[in-house]
Amino acid sequence: MKFTKKIIPWLFLFGILLYIGCDKVNNPQYNIDDTSCNECGRCIQICPVDAIEFGPNSKAVIDQTKCNQCGRCITICPKDAIY
Amino acid sequence: MKKIFIILLLTTFGIGQFSALTNWSQLSLNYFSTTAKDNIDIVTGASQNANNINTKGKFGVQYQHEVTGEINDKISFDVKEDVFYSDKSHEQRNSFLVNDLRVKIFYQTEFTYFKFQFNNRYYDSGETNFLNLPGVEQGTQQQTANNAILHYKHDVGKLNFNIYTSFRDLEYKYIVLSKIEDSKDEEEEGNRAKSASDYDIYSLGKITFNISDAFRIFSRTYLKNDLNKSSELDETELGGGVEFEKRLDFFNSIFSRFSYYNLDSKAIGDLFTHNLLTEIRYTKRFLFPLAGFVSYKNRSVYDDTQSKLLRVSNLVRVYLKYSYQTQNILDSYVLAGIKYNPENNGNMVFGEFNQFLLNDLYLTAGVKFAPELFTLYSGKLEYYFSSLKSIWLKTEYTDFNNKSGQNIISLGSTLIF
């Protein structure tokens, strides 16, 4: 178990470096950090294309088929949960 | 408007027959002003028509109420109501009245969880702007959104079953050209509003197997069906992953998740077929006054055509809070944090402090600096009659990178009973 404790952080650090180092996609895509979302629903009210609704754990979820990447939800979110 | 008053009455008094009730209510009077000189970029939080609508001072009233309670030891409920009426338009919708109602009923035992949720969101129709909603006629005035959710979770030994389905109905109006009935000219056409609906179903099925107390593996399927458009806006996700969650000791805990899913959707495109999600969160509690966490989230896709891993979004968040006890109703605190999200211009640093001034009078001040988007300054003066009753005066000024500014001053009260 001690070995597991030691190896896991290093595996994730390796993963992080790998991801940060690779190229970025051309089409942006917004997502919601469900641990930060406080279920206030302000992003749902402001979304001009109705692309956000409450998901399984009552946190807001973006429907990527409808989202037009306008970014309005980023500004309105009081918990800065959009990324 | 009549409907909203009925809902408010039901929310406040109708469920008062249940014994274990907690009410939270907040009433505020808001004053808005902006300094927009030109049309504001869509990314900002202000209305696109800010020059015409929001430049002068506008007033608004917001009432929020939440009731939580237990019907018996297995069944509980949560009802939330949020009514906002203002001279100021509600952003791009140009709606002056918004009513948001959420009703949840839970059934919970040691191994079973069941939730029914109903959400209703209403925008007044009169002045609502025309929106371009995906999957429906272009140029619509959206009025009502209804959302019915069923969520069921059940544990059987080391297995956990998670089933979720959500049915959404968007009610809207759209304008068509049609012959004017009263006109003597048979060819004369005018605008005529028609009502229509857009239906979507979202479903999730997830099975989790607990390998040990800390390790879990899971498999999940997520489906979205647009019932109006054949299959253009449908989505299918199929995948799985591994989770690790452990409280290392009293002061440290760690959560991590790695998952892959295959996505099939015409609307999203082939680039997002192979998705990788990584998440890690480390929470540290120092001796009482100091606590914080570091979290990292990554979304990446594997592009088949280039045989390359591409990053969609990275999120690093660092948060630290120092609380200190006073001899008053509440503790005071200082907090600071960083959000690193370069892919979506979401980089940010923020800080806030809360300090008691006199015995039950508190001052909160904060600043949020997002270089690519805005700077937000906030201040709040709150007087507590008790830990459950307070009145407050709040101001929030948002500077959208010197292009425009938006100020909101609110006077309100909070009551818990």
XYZ file of C-alpha atoms in Angstrom:
500
model
C 0.000 0.000 0.000
C 2.931 2.309 0.739
C 4.187 1.642 -2.775
C 0.771 2.571 -4.214
C 0.763 5.789 -2.240
C 4.120 6.726 -3.671
C 3.558 5.721 -7.266
C 0.144 7.358 -7.830
C 1.259 11.006 -7.519
C 4.152 10.368 -9.892
C 1.905 8.709 -12.440
C -0.409 11.705 -12.383
C 2.473 14.149 -12.607
C 3.669 12.275 -15.675
C 0.162 12.462 -17.130
C -0.092 16.188 -16.455
C 3.212 16.929 -18.185
C 2.164 14.803 -21.129
C -1.130 16.660 -21.538
C 0.234 20.158 -21.080
C 2.934 19.443 -23.642
C 0.626 18.370 -26.459
C -1.071 20.578 -29.070
C -4.391 22.294 -28.518
C -7.543 21.510 -30.512
C -8.758 24.194 -32.884
C -12.366 24.048 -31.696
C -12.720 25.156 -28.097
C -15.069 23.236 -25.856
C -16.320 24.416 -22.472
C -16.991 22.076 -19.581
C -18.154 22.402 -15.992
C -16.060 21.411 -12.998
C -18.703 19.597 -10.969
C -16.743 19.830 -7.728
C -16.849 23.644 -7.918
C -20.403 24.068 -9.247
C -22.780 25.259 -6.512
C -25.981 24.519 -8.491
C -26.998 28.200 -8.604
C -28.241 27.822 -12.190
C -27.063 31.236 -13.399
C -25.240 29.691 -16.377
C -28.463 27.901 -17.325
C -30.428 31.148 -17.273
C -27.875 33.099 -19.299
C -27.056 30.489 -21.966
C -28.444 31.925 -25.228
C -28.832 28.521 -26.873
C -30.248 26.530 -23.928
C -27.243 24.234 -23.949
C -26.938 23.877 -20.158
C -29.133 21.882 -17.801
C -28.794 20.118 -14.462
C -27.196 16.700 -14.764
C -27.153 13.477 -12.715
C -25.632 14.891 -9.535
C -27.701 18.103 -9.729
C -24.698 20.022 -11.090
C -24.906 21.941 -14.366
C -23.844 20.061 -17.498
C -23.179 21.474 -20.977
C -24.853 19.794 -23.933
C -21.971 19.946 -26.423
C -24.278 19.326 -29.377
C -25.937 22.710 -28.722
C -23.135 24.825 -27.222
C -21.901 27.582 -29.554
C -18.857 28.445 -27.380
C -19.983 32.042 -26.764
C -18.321 31.978 -23.321
C -21.027 33.916 -21.480
C -21.250 31.220 -18.802
C -17.582 31.767 -17.878
C -18.236 35.354 -16.859
C -21.438 34.745 -14.961
C -20.333 31.707 -12.909
C -19.788 32.827 -9.290
C -17.613 29.765 -8.574
C -15.499 29.984 -11.757
C -16.441 26.403 -12.498
C -16.389 26.645 -16.304
C -13.186 25.508 -17.986
C -47.358 36.623 -13.083
C -50.398 35.034 -11.410
C -48.803 31.594 -11.741
C -45.664 32.811 -10.006
C -47.600 34.128 -7.009
C -49.406 30.786 -6.698
C -46.078 28.931 -6.815
C -44.627 31.310 -4.230
C -47.565 30.772 -1.897
C -47.333 27.000 -2.293
C -43.599 27.104 -1.698
C -43.889 29.215 1.405
C -46.994 27.876 3.100
C -48.229 24.826 1.201
C -45.613 22.425 2.506
C -45.645 23.863 5.985
C -47.494 20.798 7.241
C -44.263 18.785 7.410
C -42.563 18.931 10.774
C -38.802 19.027 10.060
C -38.625 22.063 7.814
C -35.805 24.478 7.116
C -36.587 27.673 5.253
C -33.994 29.925 3.679
C -35.144 33.125 2.054
C -33.439 36.114 0.582
C -34.992 39.308 -0.708
C -32.956 41.986 -2.443
C -33.452 45.257 -4.223
C -30.882 45.773 -6.969
C -29.665 48.802 -8.864
C -27.790 48.267 -12.134
C -25.770 50.659 -14.224
C -23.265 50.234 -17.030
C -20.712 52.422 -18.698
C -20.994 50.814 -22.130
C -20.260 53.152 -25.006
C -20.469 50.667 -27.855
C -22.030 47.293 -28.376
C -20.248 44.951 -26.036
C -18.490 41.831 -27.181
C -20.583 38.720 -26.698
C -18.093 37.188 -24.299
C -18.719 39.828 -21.669
C -21.483 39.508 -19.148
C -23.344 42.628 -20.181
C -26.135 42.792 -22.694
C -25.250 43.236 -26.350
C -27.727 46.070 -26.423
C -26.230 47.634 -23.335
C -25.981 51.018 -24.990
C -29.739 51.170 -25.436
C -30.978 49.239 -22.465
C -28.586 49.234 -19.575
C -26.567 52.442 -19.702
C -28.910 54.300 -17.411
C -29.602 53.093 -13.917
C -32.163 50.311 -13.656
C -33.827 48.724 -10.646
C -34.637 45.085 -9.986
C -36.069 42.853 -7.295
C -34.999 39.313 -6.570
C -36.656 36.864 -4.200
C -35.151 33.475 -3.473
C -36.657 30.851 -1.198
C -35.592 27.318 -0.405
C -37.466 24.833 1.756
C -35.944 21.540 2.780
C -37.661 18.959 4.902
C -38.278 15.332 5.712
C -41.566 13.520 5.204
C -40.212 10.504 7.112
C -36.760 9.015 7.780
C -36.455 7.799 4.167
C -38.168 10.508 2.130
C -37.067 14.127 2.005
C -37.605 17.078 -0.317
C -36.051 20.323 -1.446
C -37.986 23.155 -3.138
C -36.216 26.203 -4.546
C -37.806 29.281 -6.009
C -35.971 32.194 -7.605
C -37.899 35.151 -9.022
C -36.089 38.032 -10.627
C -37.881 41.066 -11.992
C -36.062 44.068 -13.306
C -36.096 47.062 -15.611
C -32.795 45.668 -16.807
C -33.028 43.067 -19.506
C -31.904 39.590 -18.634
C -28.824 39.546 -20.822
C -29.256 38.431 -24.422
C -32.783 37.175 -23.872
C -33.979 40.691 -23.134
C -36.391 39.190 -20.676
C -37.440 41.302 -17.719
C -38.953 38.567 -15.577
C -37.345 35.212 -14.884
C -38.822 32.590 -12.606
C -36.870 29.477 -11.718
C -38.524 26.674 -9.764
C -36.838 23.419 -8.716
C -38.597 20.642 -6.824
C -36.708 17.547 -5.672
C -38.015 14.504 -3.793
C -35.533 11.941 -2.490
C -35.946 8.406 -1.225
C -32.843 7.093 0.492
C -31.994 3.898 2.364
C -28.639 2.289 3.094
C -28.357 0.727 -0.373
C -30.884 2.596 -2.484
C -31.219 6.191 -3.649
C -34.058 7.486 -5.771
C -34.676 11.073 -6.838
C -37.432 12.753 -8.767
C -36.776 16.322 -9.797
C -38.875 18.814 -11.707
C -37.496 22.138 -12.943
C -39.436 24.947 -14.529
C -37.857 28.089 -15.934
C -40.054 30.868 -17.214
C -39.102 34.014 -19.133
C -41.645 36.709 -19.823
C -42.571 36.815 -23.452
C -43.347 40.421 -24.248
C -39.963 41.841 -25.106
C -37.908 38.686 -25.393
C -35.221 38.826 -28.054
C -35.095 36.349 -30.870
C -32.607 33.576 -30.242
C -31.124 31.008 -32.556
C -31.723 27.784 -30.716
C -30.026 24.719 -32.188
C -32.409 22.157 -33.567
C -35.455 24.390 -33.774
C -36.652 27.147 -36.083
C -34.319 30.100 -36.250
C -35.438 33.345 -34.649
C -37.367 32.060 -31.654
C -38.619 33.606 -28.442
C -38.008 31.031 -25.767
C -40.543 31.202 -22.951
C -40.553 28.110 -20.779
C -38.274 25.178 -20.085
C -39.605 22.123 -18.245
C -37.284 19.395 -17.086
C -38.308 16.117 -15.413
C -35.509 13.986 -13.945
C -35.449 10.466 -12.515
C -32.281 9.220 -10.834
C -31.820 5.777 -9.283
C -28.752 4.331 -7.559
C -28.478 0.935 -5.940
C -25.669 -0.992 -4.237
C -25.436 -4.770 -4.544
C -22.336 -6.095 -2.826
C -19.357 -4.473 -4.497
C -21.436 -3.272 -7.434
C -23.183 0.066 -7.742
C -25.831 0.697 -10.395
C -26.559 4.257 -11.435
C -29.397 5.085 -13.820
C -30.451 8.594 -14.752
C -32.890 10.016 -17.256
C -33.937 13.580 -17.948
C -36.721 14.734 -20.214
C -36.578 18.361 -21.317
C -39.249 20.406 -23.018
C -38.516 23.871 -24.393
C -41.586 25.933 -25.217
C -40.995 28.777 -27.634
C -42.584 31.084 -30.157
C -41.429 31.769 -33.659
C -42.592 34.172 -36.310
C -43.852 33.140 -39.713
C -45.099 35.192 -42.611
C -48.742 34.516 -43.303
C -51.676 36.109 -45.018
C -53.425 38.722 -42.907
C -56.977 37.495 -42.430
C -58.679 40.881 -42.076
C -56.876 42.402 -45.020
C -58.800 43.154 -48.218
C -55.622 42.532 -50.176
C -55.401 38.781 -50.669
C -51.637 38.920 -51.118
C -50.855 40.989 -48.024
C -48.620 39.135 -45.551
C -47.802 39.891 -41.953
C -45.831 38.429 -39.091
C -47.616 35.835 -37.046
C -46.330 34.182 -33.912
C -46.630 30.409 -33.636
C -45.937 28.265 -30.607
C -43.914 25.083 -30.705
C -41.922 22.725 -28.501
C -38.512 21.130 -28.589
C -37.990 17.828 -26.748
C -34.739 16.213 -25.634
C -34.019 13.102 -23.575
C -30.718 12.625 -21.722
C -29.944 9.180 -20.241
C -27.058 7.751 -18.272
C -26.270 4.197 -17.214
C -23.240 3.520 -15.045
C -21.952 0.403 -13.279
C -19.189 0.746 -10.701
C -17.234 -2.119 -9.176
C -15.417 -1.449 -5.892
C -12.101 -3.300 -6.058
C -11.096 -2.115 -2.602
C -12.057 0.691 -0.225
C -10.108 3.170 -2.326
C -10.122 1.775 -5.875
C -13.122 1.591 -8.185
C -13.573 0.799 -11.849
C -16.614 1.882 -13.804
C -18.288 1.613 -17.148
C -20.792 4.161 -18.408
C -23.122 4.932 -21.307
C -24.579 8.353 -21.939
C -27.221 8.970 -24.575
C -28.853 12.136 -25.794
C -31.808 12.020 -28.146
C -33.255 15.065 -29.807
C -36.837 14.092 -30.470
C -37.462 16.841 -33.012
C -34.447 16.640 -35.292
C -33.859 13.174 -36.697
C -30.335 12.426 -35.460
C -28.274 15.544 -36.125
C -28.181 16.578 -32.470
C -28.025 13.098 -30.973
C -25.062 11.980 -28.955
C -23.803 8.603 -27.743
C -20.974 8.151 -25.268
C -19.552 4.779 -24.280
C -16.609 4.358 -21.970
C -15.174 3.623 -18.599
C -12.396 4.363 -16.202
C -10.811 4.036 -12.803
C -11.255 6.085 -9.623
C -9.103 6.344 -6.532
C -10.436 8.050 -3.429
C -8.728 7.918 -0.071
C -8.576 9.854 3.113
C -4.889 9.487 3.880
C -5.241 10.769 7.435
C -7.250 13.385 9.300
C -5.563 16.234 7.434
C -5.077 14.886 3.910
C -7.362 13.367 1.318
C -6.953 12.573 -2.349
C -9.352 11.872 -5.193
C -8.401 10.953 -8.711
C -10.186 9.671 -11.774
C -9.026 8.627 -15.195
C -11.541 7.752 -17.868
C -11.948 7.209 -21.570
C -15.086 7.443 -23.640
C -15.962 7.086 -27.265
C -18.288 9.786 -28.540
C -20.517 9.536 -31.574
C -22.327 12.706 -32.642
C -22.770 14.446 -35.978
C -23.072 17.832 -34.269
C -19.808 17.542 -32.332
C -17.712 15.974 -35.069
C -15.095 13.252 -35.490
C -12.314 15.111 -33.697
C -13.983 14.398 -30.370
C -14.448 10.658 -30.936
C -11.765 9.482 -28.495
C -11.892 11.426 -25.221
C -9.596 11.175 -22.219
C -10.426 12.754 -18.876
C -8.004 13.072 -15.995
C -8.860 14.501 -12.619
C -6.909 14.771 -9.393
C -7.775 16.678 -6.253
C -5.698 16.903 -3.140
C -7.246 18.459 -0.052
C -5.084 19.533 2.855
C -6.240 20.712 6.216
C -3.495 22.255 8.271
C -4.059 22.880 11.949
C -7.532 24.391 12.432
C -7.351 27.819 10.827
C -5.757 26.929 7.511
C -7.199 24.651 4.817
C -6.925 24.366 1.074
C -6.862 22.197 -1.986
C -5.110 21.744 -5.297
C -7.060 20.275 -8.178
C -6.205 19.441 -11.749
C -8.540 18.511 -14.575
C -7.685 17.711 -18.124
C -9.727 16.900 -21.177
C -7.891 15.586 -24.196
C -8.840 13.927 -27.442
C -6.968 11.473 -29.575
C -7.115 12.493 -33.212
C -7.111 9.402 -35.445
C -6.250 11.290 -38.603
C -3.089 12.903 -37.182
C -2.372 10.078 -34.695
C -1.879 12.751 -32.052
C -3.130 13.509 -28.582
C -4.652 17.003 -28.482
C -5.621 18.927 -25.377
C -9.119 20.413 -25.155
C -8.874 22.080 -21.785
C -6.686 22.128 -18.691
C -7.799 23.386 -15.328
C -5.508 23.868 -12.359
C -7.029 25.347 -9.247
C -5.244 26.270 -6.036
C -7.272 27.517 -3.091
C -6.265 28.461 0.435
C -8.452 29.746 3.264
C -7.419 31.014 6.668
C -10.242 31.298 9.213
C -9.877 32.940 12.558
C -12.209 32.862 15.481
C -13.666 35.996 16.905
C -15.926 36.490 19.891
C -18.822 37.217 17.538
C -21.518 35.323 15.659
C -19.331 34.144 12.795
C -15.642 33.526 12.197
C -13.711 35.854 9.924
C -11.496 34.658 7.094
C -9.032 35.479 4.363
C -8.940 33.396 1.195
C -6.950 33.441 -2.017
C -6.781 31.291 -5.097
C -5.564 30.787 -8.628
C -7.375 29.278 -11.596
C -5.236 28.296 -14.564
C -7.220 27.554 -17.727
C -5.267 28.875 -20.736
C -7.251 27.057 -23.453
C -10.476 28.953 -22.747
C -9.015 32.280 -21.565
C -10.063 31.370 -18.064
C -6.904 32.265 -16.146
C -7.754 34.031 -12.926
C -6.451 35.080 -9.539
C -8.818 35.965 -6.733
C -8.828 36.964 -3.119
C -11.394 37.811 -0.464
C -11.441 38.754 3.160
C -14.199 38.906 5.727
C -13.663 40.939 8.857
C -15.951 41.915 11.709
C -16.009 45.663 12.233
C -18.206 46.056 15.257
C -19.816 43.298 17.238
C -22.261 41.975 14.636
C -21.292 44.016 11.612
C -19.092 42.342 9.005
C -17.267 43.662 5.974
C -16.432 41.411 3.031
C -14.276 42.625 0.159
C -12.941 40.721 -2.789
C -11.305 41.012 -6.180
C -11.225 38.627 -9.124
C -8.779 39.333 -11.906
C -9.161 37.428 -15.162
C -6.724 39.136 -17.563
C -8.451 38.029 -20.777
C -12.006 38.630 -19.597
C -12.707 40.998 -16.722
C -11.844 42.335 -13.299
C -14.512 42.068 -10.631
C -14.448 44.123 -7.438
C -16.956 43.300 -4.726
C -17.820 44.652 -1.310
C -20.477 43.681 1.207
C -21.502 45.117 4.545
C -23.656 42.704 6.544
C -25.316 43.151 9.904
C -26.380 40.004 11.778
C -29.322 40.189 14.156
C -28.528 36.537 14.892
C -26.738 33.784 12.987
C -30.040 33.231 11.117
C -31.076 36.803 10.325
C -29.123 39.504 8.559
C -29.406 42.545 6.351
C -26.764 43.539 3.864
C -25.602 46.108 1.360
C -23.540 44.771 -1.507
C -21.804 46.240 -4.520
C -20.180 44.483 -7.473
C -18.333 46.332 -10.183
C -17.143 44.420 -13.256
C -14.662 46.035 -15.590
C -14.634 44.261 -18.964
C -11.064 45.107 -19.908
C -11.724 48.848 -20.151
C -14.362 48.298 -22.872
C -17.232 48.692 -20.475
C -18.187 48.376 -16.858
C -21.203 47.074 -15.022
C -22.133 48.000 -11.487
C -24.709 46.260 -9.315
C -25.688 47.624 -5.913
C -27.984 45.445 -3.808
C -29.768 45.945 -0.537
C -31.142 42.751 0.900
C -32.000 40.519 3.787
C -31.400 36.855 4.547
C -33.637 34.860 6.829
C -33.368 31.238 7.934
C -36.169 29.703 9.979
